[in-house]
CSV table of C-alpha atoms and ligand atoms in Angstrom, one decimal:
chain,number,residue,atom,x,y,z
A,626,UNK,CA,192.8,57.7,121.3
A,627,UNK,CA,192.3,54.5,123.3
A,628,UNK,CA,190.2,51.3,121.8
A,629,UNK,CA,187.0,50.0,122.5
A,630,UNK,CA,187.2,47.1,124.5
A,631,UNK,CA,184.3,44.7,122.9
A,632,UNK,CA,183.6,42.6,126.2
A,633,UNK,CA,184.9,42.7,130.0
A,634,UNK,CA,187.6,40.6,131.3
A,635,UNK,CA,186.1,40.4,134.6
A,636,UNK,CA,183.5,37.7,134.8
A,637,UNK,CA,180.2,38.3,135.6
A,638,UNK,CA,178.9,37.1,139.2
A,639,UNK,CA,175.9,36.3,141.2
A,640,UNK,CA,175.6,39.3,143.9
A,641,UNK,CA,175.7,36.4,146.4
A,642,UNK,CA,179.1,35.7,145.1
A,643,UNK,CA,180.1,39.0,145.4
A,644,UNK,CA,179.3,39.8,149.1
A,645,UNK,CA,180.7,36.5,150.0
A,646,UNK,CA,184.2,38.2,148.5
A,647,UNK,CA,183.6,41.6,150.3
A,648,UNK,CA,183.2,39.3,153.8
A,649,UNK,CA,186.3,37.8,153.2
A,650,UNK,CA,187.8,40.7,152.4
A,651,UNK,CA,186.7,43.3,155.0
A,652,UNK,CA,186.0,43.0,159.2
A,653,UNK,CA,185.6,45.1,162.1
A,654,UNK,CA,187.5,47.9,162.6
A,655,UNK,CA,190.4,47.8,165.7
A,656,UNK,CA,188.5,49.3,168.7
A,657,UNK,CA,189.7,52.6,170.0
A,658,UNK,CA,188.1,54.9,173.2
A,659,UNK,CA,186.6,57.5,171.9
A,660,UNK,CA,184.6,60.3,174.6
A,661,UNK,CA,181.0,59.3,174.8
A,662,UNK,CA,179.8,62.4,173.0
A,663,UNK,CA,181.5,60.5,169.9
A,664,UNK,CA,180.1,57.6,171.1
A,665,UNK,CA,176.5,57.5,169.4
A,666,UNK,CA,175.8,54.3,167.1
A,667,UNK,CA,178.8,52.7,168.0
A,668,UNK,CA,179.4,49.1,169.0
A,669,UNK,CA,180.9,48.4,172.5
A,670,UNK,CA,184.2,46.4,172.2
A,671,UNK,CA,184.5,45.8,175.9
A,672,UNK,CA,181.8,44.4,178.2
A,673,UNK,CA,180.9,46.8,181.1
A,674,UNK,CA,180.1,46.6,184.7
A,675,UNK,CA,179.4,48.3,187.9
A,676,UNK,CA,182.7,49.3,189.6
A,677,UNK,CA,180.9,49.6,193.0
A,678,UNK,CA,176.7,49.1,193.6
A,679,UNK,CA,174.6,52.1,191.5
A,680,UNK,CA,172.9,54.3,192.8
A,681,UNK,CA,175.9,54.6,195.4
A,682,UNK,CA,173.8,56.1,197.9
A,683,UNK,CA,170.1,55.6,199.3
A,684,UNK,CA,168.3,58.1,198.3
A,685,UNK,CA,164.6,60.1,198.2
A,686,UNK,CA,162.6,59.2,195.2
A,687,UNK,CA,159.9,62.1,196.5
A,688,UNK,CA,159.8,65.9,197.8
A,689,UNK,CA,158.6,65.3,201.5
A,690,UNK,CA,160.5,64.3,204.9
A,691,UNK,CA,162.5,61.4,205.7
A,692,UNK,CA,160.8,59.6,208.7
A,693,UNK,CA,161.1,56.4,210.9
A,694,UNK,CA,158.5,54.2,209.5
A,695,UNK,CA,157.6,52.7,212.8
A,696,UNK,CA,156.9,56.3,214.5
A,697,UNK,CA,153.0,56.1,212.0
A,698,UNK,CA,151.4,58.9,212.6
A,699,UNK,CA,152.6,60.6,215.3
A,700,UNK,CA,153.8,64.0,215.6
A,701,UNK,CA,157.5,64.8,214.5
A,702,UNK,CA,160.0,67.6,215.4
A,703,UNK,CA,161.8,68.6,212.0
A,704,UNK,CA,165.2,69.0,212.3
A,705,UNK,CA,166.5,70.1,209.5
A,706,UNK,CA,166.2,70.0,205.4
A,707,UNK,CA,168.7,67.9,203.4
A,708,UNK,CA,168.3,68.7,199.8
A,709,UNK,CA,170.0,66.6,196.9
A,710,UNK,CA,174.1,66.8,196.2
A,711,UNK,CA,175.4,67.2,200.0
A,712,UNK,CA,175.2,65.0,203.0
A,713,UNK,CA,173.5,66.4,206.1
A,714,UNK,CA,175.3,65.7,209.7
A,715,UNK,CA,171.9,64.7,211.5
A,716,UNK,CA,169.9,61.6,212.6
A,717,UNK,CA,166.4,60.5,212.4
A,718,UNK,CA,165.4,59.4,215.7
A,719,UNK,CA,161.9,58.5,217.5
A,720,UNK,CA,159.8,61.6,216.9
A,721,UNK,CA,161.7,63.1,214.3
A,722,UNK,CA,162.2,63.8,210.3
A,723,UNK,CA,164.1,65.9,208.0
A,724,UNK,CA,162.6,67.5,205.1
A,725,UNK,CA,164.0,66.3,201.9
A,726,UNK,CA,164.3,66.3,198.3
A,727,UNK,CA,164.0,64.1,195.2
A,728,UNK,CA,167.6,62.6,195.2
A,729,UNK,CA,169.1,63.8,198.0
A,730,UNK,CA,170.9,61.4,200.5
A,731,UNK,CA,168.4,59.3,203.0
A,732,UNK,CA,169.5,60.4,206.7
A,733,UNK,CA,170.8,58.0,209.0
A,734,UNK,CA,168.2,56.4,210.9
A,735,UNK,CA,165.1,57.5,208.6
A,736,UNK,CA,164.1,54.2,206.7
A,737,UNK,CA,161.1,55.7,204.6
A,738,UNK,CA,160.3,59.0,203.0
A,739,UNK,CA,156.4,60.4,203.1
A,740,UNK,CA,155.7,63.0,200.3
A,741,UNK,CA,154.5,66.6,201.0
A,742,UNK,CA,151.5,66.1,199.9
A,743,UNK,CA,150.7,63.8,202.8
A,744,UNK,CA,151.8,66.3,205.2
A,745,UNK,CA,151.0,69.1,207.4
A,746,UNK,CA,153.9,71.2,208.7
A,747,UNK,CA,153.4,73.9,211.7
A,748,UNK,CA,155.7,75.6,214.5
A,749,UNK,CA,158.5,73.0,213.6
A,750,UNK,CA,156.2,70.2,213.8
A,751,UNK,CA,155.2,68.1,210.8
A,752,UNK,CA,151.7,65.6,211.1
A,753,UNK,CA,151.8,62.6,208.5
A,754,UNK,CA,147.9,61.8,207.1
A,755,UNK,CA,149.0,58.3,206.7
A,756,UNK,CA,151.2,55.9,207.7
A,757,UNK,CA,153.8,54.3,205.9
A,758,UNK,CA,155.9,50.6,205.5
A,759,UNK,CA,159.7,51.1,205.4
A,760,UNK,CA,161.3,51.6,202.3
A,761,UNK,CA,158.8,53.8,200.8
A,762,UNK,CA,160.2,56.0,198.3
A,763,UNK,CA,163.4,55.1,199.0
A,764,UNK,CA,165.9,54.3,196.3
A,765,UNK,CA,167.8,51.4,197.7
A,766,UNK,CA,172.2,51.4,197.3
A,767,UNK,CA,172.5,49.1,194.1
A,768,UNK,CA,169.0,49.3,193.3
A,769,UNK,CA,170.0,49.5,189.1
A,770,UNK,CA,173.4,47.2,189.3
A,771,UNK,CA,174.9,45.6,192.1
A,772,UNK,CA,178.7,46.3,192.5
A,773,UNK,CA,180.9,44.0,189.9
A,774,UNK,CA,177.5,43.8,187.8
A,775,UNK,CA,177.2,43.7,184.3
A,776,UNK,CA,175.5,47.0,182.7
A,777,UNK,CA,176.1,46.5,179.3
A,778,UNK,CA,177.8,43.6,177.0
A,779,UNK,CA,180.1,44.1,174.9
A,780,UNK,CA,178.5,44.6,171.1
A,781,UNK,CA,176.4,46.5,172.4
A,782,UNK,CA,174.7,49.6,170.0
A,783,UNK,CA,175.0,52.3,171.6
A,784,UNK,CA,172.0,54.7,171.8
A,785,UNK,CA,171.0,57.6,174.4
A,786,UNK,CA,170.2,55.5,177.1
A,787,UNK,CA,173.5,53.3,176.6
A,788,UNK,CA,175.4,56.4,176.6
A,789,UNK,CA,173.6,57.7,179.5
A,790,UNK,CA,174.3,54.7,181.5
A,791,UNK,CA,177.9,54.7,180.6
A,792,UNK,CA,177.7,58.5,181.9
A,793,UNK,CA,176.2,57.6,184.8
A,794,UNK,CA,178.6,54.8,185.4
A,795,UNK,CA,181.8,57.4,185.2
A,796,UNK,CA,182.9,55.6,182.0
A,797,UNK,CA,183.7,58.8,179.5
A,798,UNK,CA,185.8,57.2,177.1
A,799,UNK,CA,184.5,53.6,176.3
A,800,UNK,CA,186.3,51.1,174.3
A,801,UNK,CA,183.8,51.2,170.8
A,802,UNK,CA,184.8,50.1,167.2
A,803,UNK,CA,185.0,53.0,165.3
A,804,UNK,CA,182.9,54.9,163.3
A,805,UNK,CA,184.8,54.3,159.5
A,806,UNK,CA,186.2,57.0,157.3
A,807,UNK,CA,184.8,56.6,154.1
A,808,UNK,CA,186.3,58.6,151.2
A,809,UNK,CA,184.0,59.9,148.3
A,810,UNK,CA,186.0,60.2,144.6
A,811,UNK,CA,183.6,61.2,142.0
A,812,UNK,CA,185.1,60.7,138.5
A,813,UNK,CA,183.8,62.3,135.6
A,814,UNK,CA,185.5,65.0,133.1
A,815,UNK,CA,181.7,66.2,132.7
A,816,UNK,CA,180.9,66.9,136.3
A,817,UNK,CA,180.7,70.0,137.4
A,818,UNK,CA,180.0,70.9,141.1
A,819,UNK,CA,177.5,73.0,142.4
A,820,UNK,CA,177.7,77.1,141.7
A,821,UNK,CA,179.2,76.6,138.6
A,822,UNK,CA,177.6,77.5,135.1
A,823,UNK,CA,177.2,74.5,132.7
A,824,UNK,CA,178.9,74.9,129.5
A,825,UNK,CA,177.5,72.2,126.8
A,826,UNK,CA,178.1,69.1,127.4
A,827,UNK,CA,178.8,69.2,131.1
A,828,UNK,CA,176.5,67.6,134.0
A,829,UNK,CA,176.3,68.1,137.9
A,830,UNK,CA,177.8,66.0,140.1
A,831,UNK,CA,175.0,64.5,142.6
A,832,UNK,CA,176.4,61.3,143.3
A,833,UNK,CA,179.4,62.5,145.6
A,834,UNK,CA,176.4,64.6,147.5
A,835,UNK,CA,174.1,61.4,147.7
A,836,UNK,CA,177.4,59.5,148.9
A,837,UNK,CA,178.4,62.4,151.5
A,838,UNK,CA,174.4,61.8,152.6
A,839,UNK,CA,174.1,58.3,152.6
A,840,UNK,CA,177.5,58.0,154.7
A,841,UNK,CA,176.5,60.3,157.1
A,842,UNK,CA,173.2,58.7,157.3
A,843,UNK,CA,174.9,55.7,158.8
A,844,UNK,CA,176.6,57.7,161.3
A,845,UNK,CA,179.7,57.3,159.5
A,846,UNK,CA,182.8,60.0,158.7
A,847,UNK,CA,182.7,60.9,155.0
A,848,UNK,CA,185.5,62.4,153.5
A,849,UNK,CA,184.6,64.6,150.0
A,850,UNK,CA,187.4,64.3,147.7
A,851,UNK,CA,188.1,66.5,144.8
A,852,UNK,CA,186.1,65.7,141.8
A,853,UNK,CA,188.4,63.4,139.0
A,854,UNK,CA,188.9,63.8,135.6
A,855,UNK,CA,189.4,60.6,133.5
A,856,UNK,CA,192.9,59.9,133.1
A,857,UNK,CA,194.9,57.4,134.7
A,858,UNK,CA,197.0,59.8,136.6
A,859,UNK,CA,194.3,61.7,137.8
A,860,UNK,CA,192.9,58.7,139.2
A,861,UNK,CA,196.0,56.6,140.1
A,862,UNK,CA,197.1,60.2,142.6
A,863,UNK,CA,193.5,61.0,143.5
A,864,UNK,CA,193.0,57.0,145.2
A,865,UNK,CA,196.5,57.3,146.6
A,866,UNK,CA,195.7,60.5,148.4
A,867,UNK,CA,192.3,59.0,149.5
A,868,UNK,CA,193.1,55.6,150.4
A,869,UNK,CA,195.3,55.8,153.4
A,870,UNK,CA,193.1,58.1,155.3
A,871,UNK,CA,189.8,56.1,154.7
A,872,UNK,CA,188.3,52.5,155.6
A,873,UNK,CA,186.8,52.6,152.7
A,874,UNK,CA,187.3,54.1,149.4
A,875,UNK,CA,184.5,55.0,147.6
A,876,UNK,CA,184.6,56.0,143.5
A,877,UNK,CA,181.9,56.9,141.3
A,878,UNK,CA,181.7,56.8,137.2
A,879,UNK,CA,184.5,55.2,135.2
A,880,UNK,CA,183.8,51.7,135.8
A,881,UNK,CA,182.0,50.4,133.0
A,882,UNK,CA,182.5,50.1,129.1
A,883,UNK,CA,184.1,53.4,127.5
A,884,UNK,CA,187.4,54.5,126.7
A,885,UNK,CA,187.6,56.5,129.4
A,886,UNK,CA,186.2,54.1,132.0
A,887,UNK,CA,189.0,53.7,133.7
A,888,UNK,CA,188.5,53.1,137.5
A,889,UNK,CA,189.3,49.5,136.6
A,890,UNK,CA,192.5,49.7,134.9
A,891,UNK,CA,194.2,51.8,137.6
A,892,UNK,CA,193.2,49.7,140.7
A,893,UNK,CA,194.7,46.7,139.2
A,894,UNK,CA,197.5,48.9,138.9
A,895,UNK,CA,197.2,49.6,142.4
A,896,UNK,CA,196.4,46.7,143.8
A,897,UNK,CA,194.1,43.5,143.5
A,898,UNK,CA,190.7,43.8,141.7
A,899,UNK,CA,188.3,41.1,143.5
A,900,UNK,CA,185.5,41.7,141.2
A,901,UNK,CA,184.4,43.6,138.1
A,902,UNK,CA,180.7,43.0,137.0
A,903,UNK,CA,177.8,41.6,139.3
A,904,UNK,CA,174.9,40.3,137.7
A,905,UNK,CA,172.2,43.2,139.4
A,906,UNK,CA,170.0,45.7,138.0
A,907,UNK,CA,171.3,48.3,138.5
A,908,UNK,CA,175.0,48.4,138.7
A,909,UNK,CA,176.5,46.0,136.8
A,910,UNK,CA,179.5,47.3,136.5
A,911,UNK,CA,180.2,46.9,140.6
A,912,UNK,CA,184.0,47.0,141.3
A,913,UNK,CA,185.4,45.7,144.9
A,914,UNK,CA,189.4,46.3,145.2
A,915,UNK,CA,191.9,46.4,147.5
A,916,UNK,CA,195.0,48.9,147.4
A,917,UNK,CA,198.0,49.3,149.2
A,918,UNK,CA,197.1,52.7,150.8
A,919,UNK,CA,200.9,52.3,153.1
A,920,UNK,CA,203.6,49.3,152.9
A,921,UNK,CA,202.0,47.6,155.4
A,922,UNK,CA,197.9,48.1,154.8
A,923,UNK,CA,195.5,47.7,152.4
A,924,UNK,CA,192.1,49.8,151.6
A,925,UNK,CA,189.8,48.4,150.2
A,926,UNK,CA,187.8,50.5,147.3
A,927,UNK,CA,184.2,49.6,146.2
A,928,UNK,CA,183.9,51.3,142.4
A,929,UNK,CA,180.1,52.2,142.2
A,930,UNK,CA,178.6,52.9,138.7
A,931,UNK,CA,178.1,56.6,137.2
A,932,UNK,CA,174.5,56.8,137.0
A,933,UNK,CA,173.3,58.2,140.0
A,934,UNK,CA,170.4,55.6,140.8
A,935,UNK,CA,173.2,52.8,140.5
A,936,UNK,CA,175.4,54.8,143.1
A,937,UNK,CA,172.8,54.9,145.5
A,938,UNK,CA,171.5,51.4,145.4
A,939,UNK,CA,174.9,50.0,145.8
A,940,UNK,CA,175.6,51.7,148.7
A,941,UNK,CA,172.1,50.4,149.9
A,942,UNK,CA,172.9,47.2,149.4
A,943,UNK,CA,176.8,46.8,149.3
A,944,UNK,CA,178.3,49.5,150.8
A,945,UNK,CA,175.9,49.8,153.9
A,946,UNK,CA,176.4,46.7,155.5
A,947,UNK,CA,179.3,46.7,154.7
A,948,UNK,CA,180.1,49.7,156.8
A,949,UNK,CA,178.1,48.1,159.3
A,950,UNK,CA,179.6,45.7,159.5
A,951,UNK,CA,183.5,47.7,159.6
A,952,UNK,CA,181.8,49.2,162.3
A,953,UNK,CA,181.2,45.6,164.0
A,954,UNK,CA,177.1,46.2,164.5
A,955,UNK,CA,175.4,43.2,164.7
A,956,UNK,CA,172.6,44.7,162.8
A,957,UNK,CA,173.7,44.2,159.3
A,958,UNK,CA,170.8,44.1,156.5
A,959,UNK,CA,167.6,45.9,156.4
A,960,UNK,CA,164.1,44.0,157.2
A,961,UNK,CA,162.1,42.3,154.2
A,962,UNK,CA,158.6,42.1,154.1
A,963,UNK,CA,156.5,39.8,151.2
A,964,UNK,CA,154.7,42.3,148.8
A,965,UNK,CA,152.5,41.9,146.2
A,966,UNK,CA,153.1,44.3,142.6
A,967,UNK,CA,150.8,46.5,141.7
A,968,UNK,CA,151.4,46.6,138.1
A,969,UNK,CA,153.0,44.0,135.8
A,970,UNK,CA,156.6,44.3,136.1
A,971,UNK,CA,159.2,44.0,132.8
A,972,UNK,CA,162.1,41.9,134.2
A,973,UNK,CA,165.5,40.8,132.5
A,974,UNK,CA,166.0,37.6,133.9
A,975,UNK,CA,170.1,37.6,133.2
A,976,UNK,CA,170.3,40.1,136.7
A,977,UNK,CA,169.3,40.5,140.4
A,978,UNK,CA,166.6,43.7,140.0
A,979,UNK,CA,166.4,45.9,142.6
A,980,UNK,CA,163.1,47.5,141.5
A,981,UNK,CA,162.1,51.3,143.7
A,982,UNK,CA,158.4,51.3,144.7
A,983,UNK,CA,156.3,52.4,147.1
A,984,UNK,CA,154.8,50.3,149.4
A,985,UNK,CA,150.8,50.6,150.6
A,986,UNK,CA,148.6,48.4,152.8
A,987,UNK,CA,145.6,47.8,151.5
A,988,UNK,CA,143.0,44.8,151.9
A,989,UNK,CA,145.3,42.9,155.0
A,990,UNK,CA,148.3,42.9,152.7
A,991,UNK,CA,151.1,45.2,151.7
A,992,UNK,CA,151.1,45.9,147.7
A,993,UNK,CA,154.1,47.4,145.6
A,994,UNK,CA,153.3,50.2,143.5
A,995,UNK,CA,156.5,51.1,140.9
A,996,UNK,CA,158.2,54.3,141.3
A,997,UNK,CA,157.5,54.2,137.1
A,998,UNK,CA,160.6,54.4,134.5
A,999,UNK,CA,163.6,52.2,136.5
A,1000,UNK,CA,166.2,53.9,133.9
A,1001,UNK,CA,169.3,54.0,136.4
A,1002,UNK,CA,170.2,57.4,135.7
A,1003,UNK,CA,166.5,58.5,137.1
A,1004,UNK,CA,167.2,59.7,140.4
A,1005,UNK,CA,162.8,60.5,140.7
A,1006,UNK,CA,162.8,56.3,140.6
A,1007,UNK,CA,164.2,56.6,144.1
A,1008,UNK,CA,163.0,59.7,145.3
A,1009,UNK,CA,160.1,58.8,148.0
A,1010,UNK,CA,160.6,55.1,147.3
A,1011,UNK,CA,160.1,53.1,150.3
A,1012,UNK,CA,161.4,49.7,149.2
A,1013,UNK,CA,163.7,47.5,146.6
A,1014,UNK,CA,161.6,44.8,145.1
A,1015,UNK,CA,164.1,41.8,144.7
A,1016,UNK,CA,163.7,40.4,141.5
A,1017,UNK,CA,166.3,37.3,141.4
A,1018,UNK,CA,167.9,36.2,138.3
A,1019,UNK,CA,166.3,33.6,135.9
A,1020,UNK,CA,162.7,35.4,136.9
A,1021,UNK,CA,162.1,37.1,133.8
A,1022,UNK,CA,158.8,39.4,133.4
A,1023,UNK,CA,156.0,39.1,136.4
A,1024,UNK,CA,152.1,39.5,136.1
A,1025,UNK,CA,150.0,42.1,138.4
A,1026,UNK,CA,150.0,40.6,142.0
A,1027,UNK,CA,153.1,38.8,141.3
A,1028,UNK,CA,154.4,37.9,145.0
A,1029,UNK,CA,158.1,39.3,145.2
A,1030,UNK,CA,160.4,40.2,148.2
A,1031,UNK,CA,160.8,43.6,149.3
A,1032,UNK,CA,163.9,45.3,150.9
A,1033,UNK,CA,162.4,47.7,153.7
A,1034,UNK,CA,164.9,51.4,152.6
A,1035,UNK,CA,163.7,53.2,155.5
A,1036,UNK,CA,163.5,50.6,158.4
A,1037,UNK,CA,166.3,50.1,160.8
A,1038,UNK,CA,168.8,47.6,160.0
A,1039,UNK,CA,168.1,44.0,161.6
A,1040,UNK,CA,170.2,41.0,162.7
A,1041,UNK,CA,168.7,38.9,160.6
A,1042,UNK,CA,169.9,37.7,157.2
A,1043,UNK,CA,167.4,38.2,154.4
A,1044,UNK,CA,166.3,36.3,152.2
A,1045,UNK,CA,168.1,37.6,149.3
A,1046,UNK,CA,171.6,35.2,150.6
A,1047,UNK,CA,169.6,32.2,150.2
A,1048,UNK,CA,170.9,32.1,146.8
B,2136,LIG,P1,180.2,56.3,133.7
B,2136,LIG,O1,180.1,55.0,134.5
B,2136,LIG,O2,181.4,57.1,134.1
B,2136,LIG,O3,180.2,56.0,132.2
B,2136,LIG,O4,178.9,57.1,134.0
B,2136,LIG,C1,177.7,56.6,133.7
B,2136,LIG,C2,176.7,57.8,133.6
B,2136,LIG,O5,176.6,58.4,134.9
B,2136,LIG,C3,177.1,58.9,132.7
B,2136,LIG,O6,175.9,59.4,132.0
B,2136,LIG,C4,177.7,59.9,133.6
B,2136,LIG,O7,177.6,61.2,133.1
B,2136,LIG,C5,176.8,59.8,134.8
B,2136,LIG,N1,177.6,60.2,136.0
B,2136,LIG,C6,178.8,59.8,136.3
B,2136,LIG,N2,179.2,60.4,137.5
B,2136,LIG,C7,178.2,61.1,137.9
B,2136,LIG,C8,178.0,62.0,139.0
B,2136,LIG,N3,179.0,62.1,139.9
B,2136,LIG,N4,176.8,62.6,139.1
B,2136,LIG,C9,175.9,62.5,138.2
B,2136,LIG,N5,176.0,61.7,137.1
B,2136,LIG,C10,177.1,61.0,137.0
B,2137,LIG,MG1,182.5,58.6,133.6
């Protein structure tokens, strides 16, 4: 039977402290091409331009009839339809027009197009109602980028409309830094998955399903590992299987205190342990590692606490921008917003607190309402939470419309730095 150990040798450190180790430790992945239907969320690694002018070719912008703009309203023989994807062997001339459609080629010697509506067409002939000035709806050559022109920089996030452009542009396999493999090792000799009785004793895994979530949330590649029981071999063959296909290990459980917490142990085994405790609320116990996944590489491994809420706010706040910013997005950290509590708030001012609430505005302000018992193994504290209220150490217990910080969970990650790395 192995000994209690009565106190951690890994110091405990600000959470400041601790993401200025995980920048030193971690950047953006090497940029590969990857087809554009991969492409979604990635970063650009290359800037992009126009190899010739876009559109390439003048075209209609309307249904109707290609016409010289100078003829007005006189009378015009119709010589023939040009409809969009072929190019027509026939000239405008004095007294003529072509019927055309929306994106299809401008004739040679028509200069303007007049919609359908506008026209009358009989016995070959077509009348125009109105007159019109050159150019009208006609899409010019290089009307979107001129030929050599920049379309998109390089860093660039790309969305639908990036993608579409790249389409557009012919580029199918753009240079992007990759979307990182993250690996997802529950530990636990009481988990059990799902479709399995419970015998006594026993729990179900949720934290490698809220991992498996959160990663793909981020548009990231999650690998599920087989759950771990609680030995060091176990552990020491299940993060040498996992490491060299990932970016990023991720374990779960095994971390803290017990006997059979034993995460710890077996990275420093494996490699170098940067940190072992973080002074946050909840997940203490936060472990960042790096192992030698080949003779040449490293992985680094971030060990997340057992209790299911811990899991999931240290992806929030470790693990997401830190995949971020593997993935080189310049978008790091989500958006803060000043809120004001609710309720009086019971804080222990030894840690960071990363308190769940709701948010609601009310009276021109945006109040905190707690998600009620924080205990970290209460998933319900999260579920329909819309915030983290950042309680920074040294704080201790705040009053009923205490002013606090609050960490926006379901707004889009922003390039600005919040507040919380002031220190
Ligand atoms: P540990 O850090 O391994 O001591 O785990 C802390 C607490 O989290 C214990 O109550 C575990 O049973 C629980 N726990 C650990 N892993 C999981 C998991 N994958 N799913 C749900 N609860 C877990
Ligand atoms: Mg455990």
């Amino acid at each position: 039977m192995n000994e209690f150990a009565t106190h951690s040798p890994y110091p405990m450190i600000p959470f400041e402290q601790a993401m200025a180790i995980v920048w030193q430790q971690i950047g953006p992945l090497a940029p590969r091409r990857v087809a554009l239907d991969d492409a979604l969320g990635l970063a650009l690694a290359e800037e992009v331009r126009a190899e010739g002018p876009h559109p390439p070719f003048a075209a209609s912008t309307m249904d109707g009839y290609a016409i010289r703009a100078a003829d007005g309203v006189a009378p015009r023989r119709v010589l023939a339809e040009q409809e969009a994807g072929r190019v027509l062997d026939v000239a405008v001339e004095a007294g003529t027009c072509v019927r055309i459609m929306t994106g299809a080629p401008l004739p040679t010697g028509a200069d303007a197009v007049i919609p359908v509506e506008l026209t009358e067409e009989r016995d070959g002939w077509m009348q125009a109602q109105a007159a019109l000035e050159p150019g009208r709806n006609v899409r010019p050559v290089g009307a979107d980028l001129a030929a050599g022109q920049r379309a998109l920089p390089e860093g660039t996030a790309l969305g639908p409309a990036e993608i579409g452009l790249l389409a557009s542009l012919g580029i199918s396999q753009p240079s992007v830094y990759p979307r990182p493999r993250v690996a997802i090792l529950a530990t636990g000799d009481e988990l059990v998955g799902q479709g399995q009785p419970l015998a006594p004793g026993q729990i179900r895994d949720s934290n490698s399903y809220i991992l498996m979530a959160a990663v793909r949330s981020i548009g990231c590649e999650p690998i599920r590992m087989p759950r771990i029981a609680d030995t060091r071999d176990a552990l020491r063959q299940a993060l040498l299987a996992a490491a060299p296909q990932a970016d990023l290990v991720l374990t779960t459980g095994g971390v803290s205190m017990g006997t059979r917490d034993l995460v710890k142990p077996v990275l420093e085994e494996l490699g170098v342990v940067h940190f072992g405790r973080v002074a946050i609320q909840p997940g203490k116990p936060l472990t960042f590692a790096s192992v030698q996944s080949t003779p040449v590489q490293s992985t680094p491994v971030l060990g997340l606490p057992g209790n299911p809420v811990s899991t999931l706010v240290g992806f929030e706040m470790v693990v997401r921008p830190m995949l971020r910013e593997m993935a080189n997005l310049r978008a790091r950290h989500r958006p803060e917003r000043e809120v004001r509590l609710r309720q009086p708030v019971r804080h222990d001012p030894e840690r960071l607190e990363f308190h769940r609430a709701r948010l609601q505005y009310e009276d021109g302000g945006w109040w905190a309402v707690t998600t009620g018992s924080q205990s970290s193994s209460r998933l319900l504290s999260l579920v329909g939470a819309d915030a983290l209220l950042c309680i920074p150490q040294g704080v201790g217990n705040l009053p009923e419309g205490a002013q606090v910080r609050a960490i926006l969970i379901h707004e889009p990650e922003s390039e600005e730095l919040p507040g919380l790395y002031d220190g």
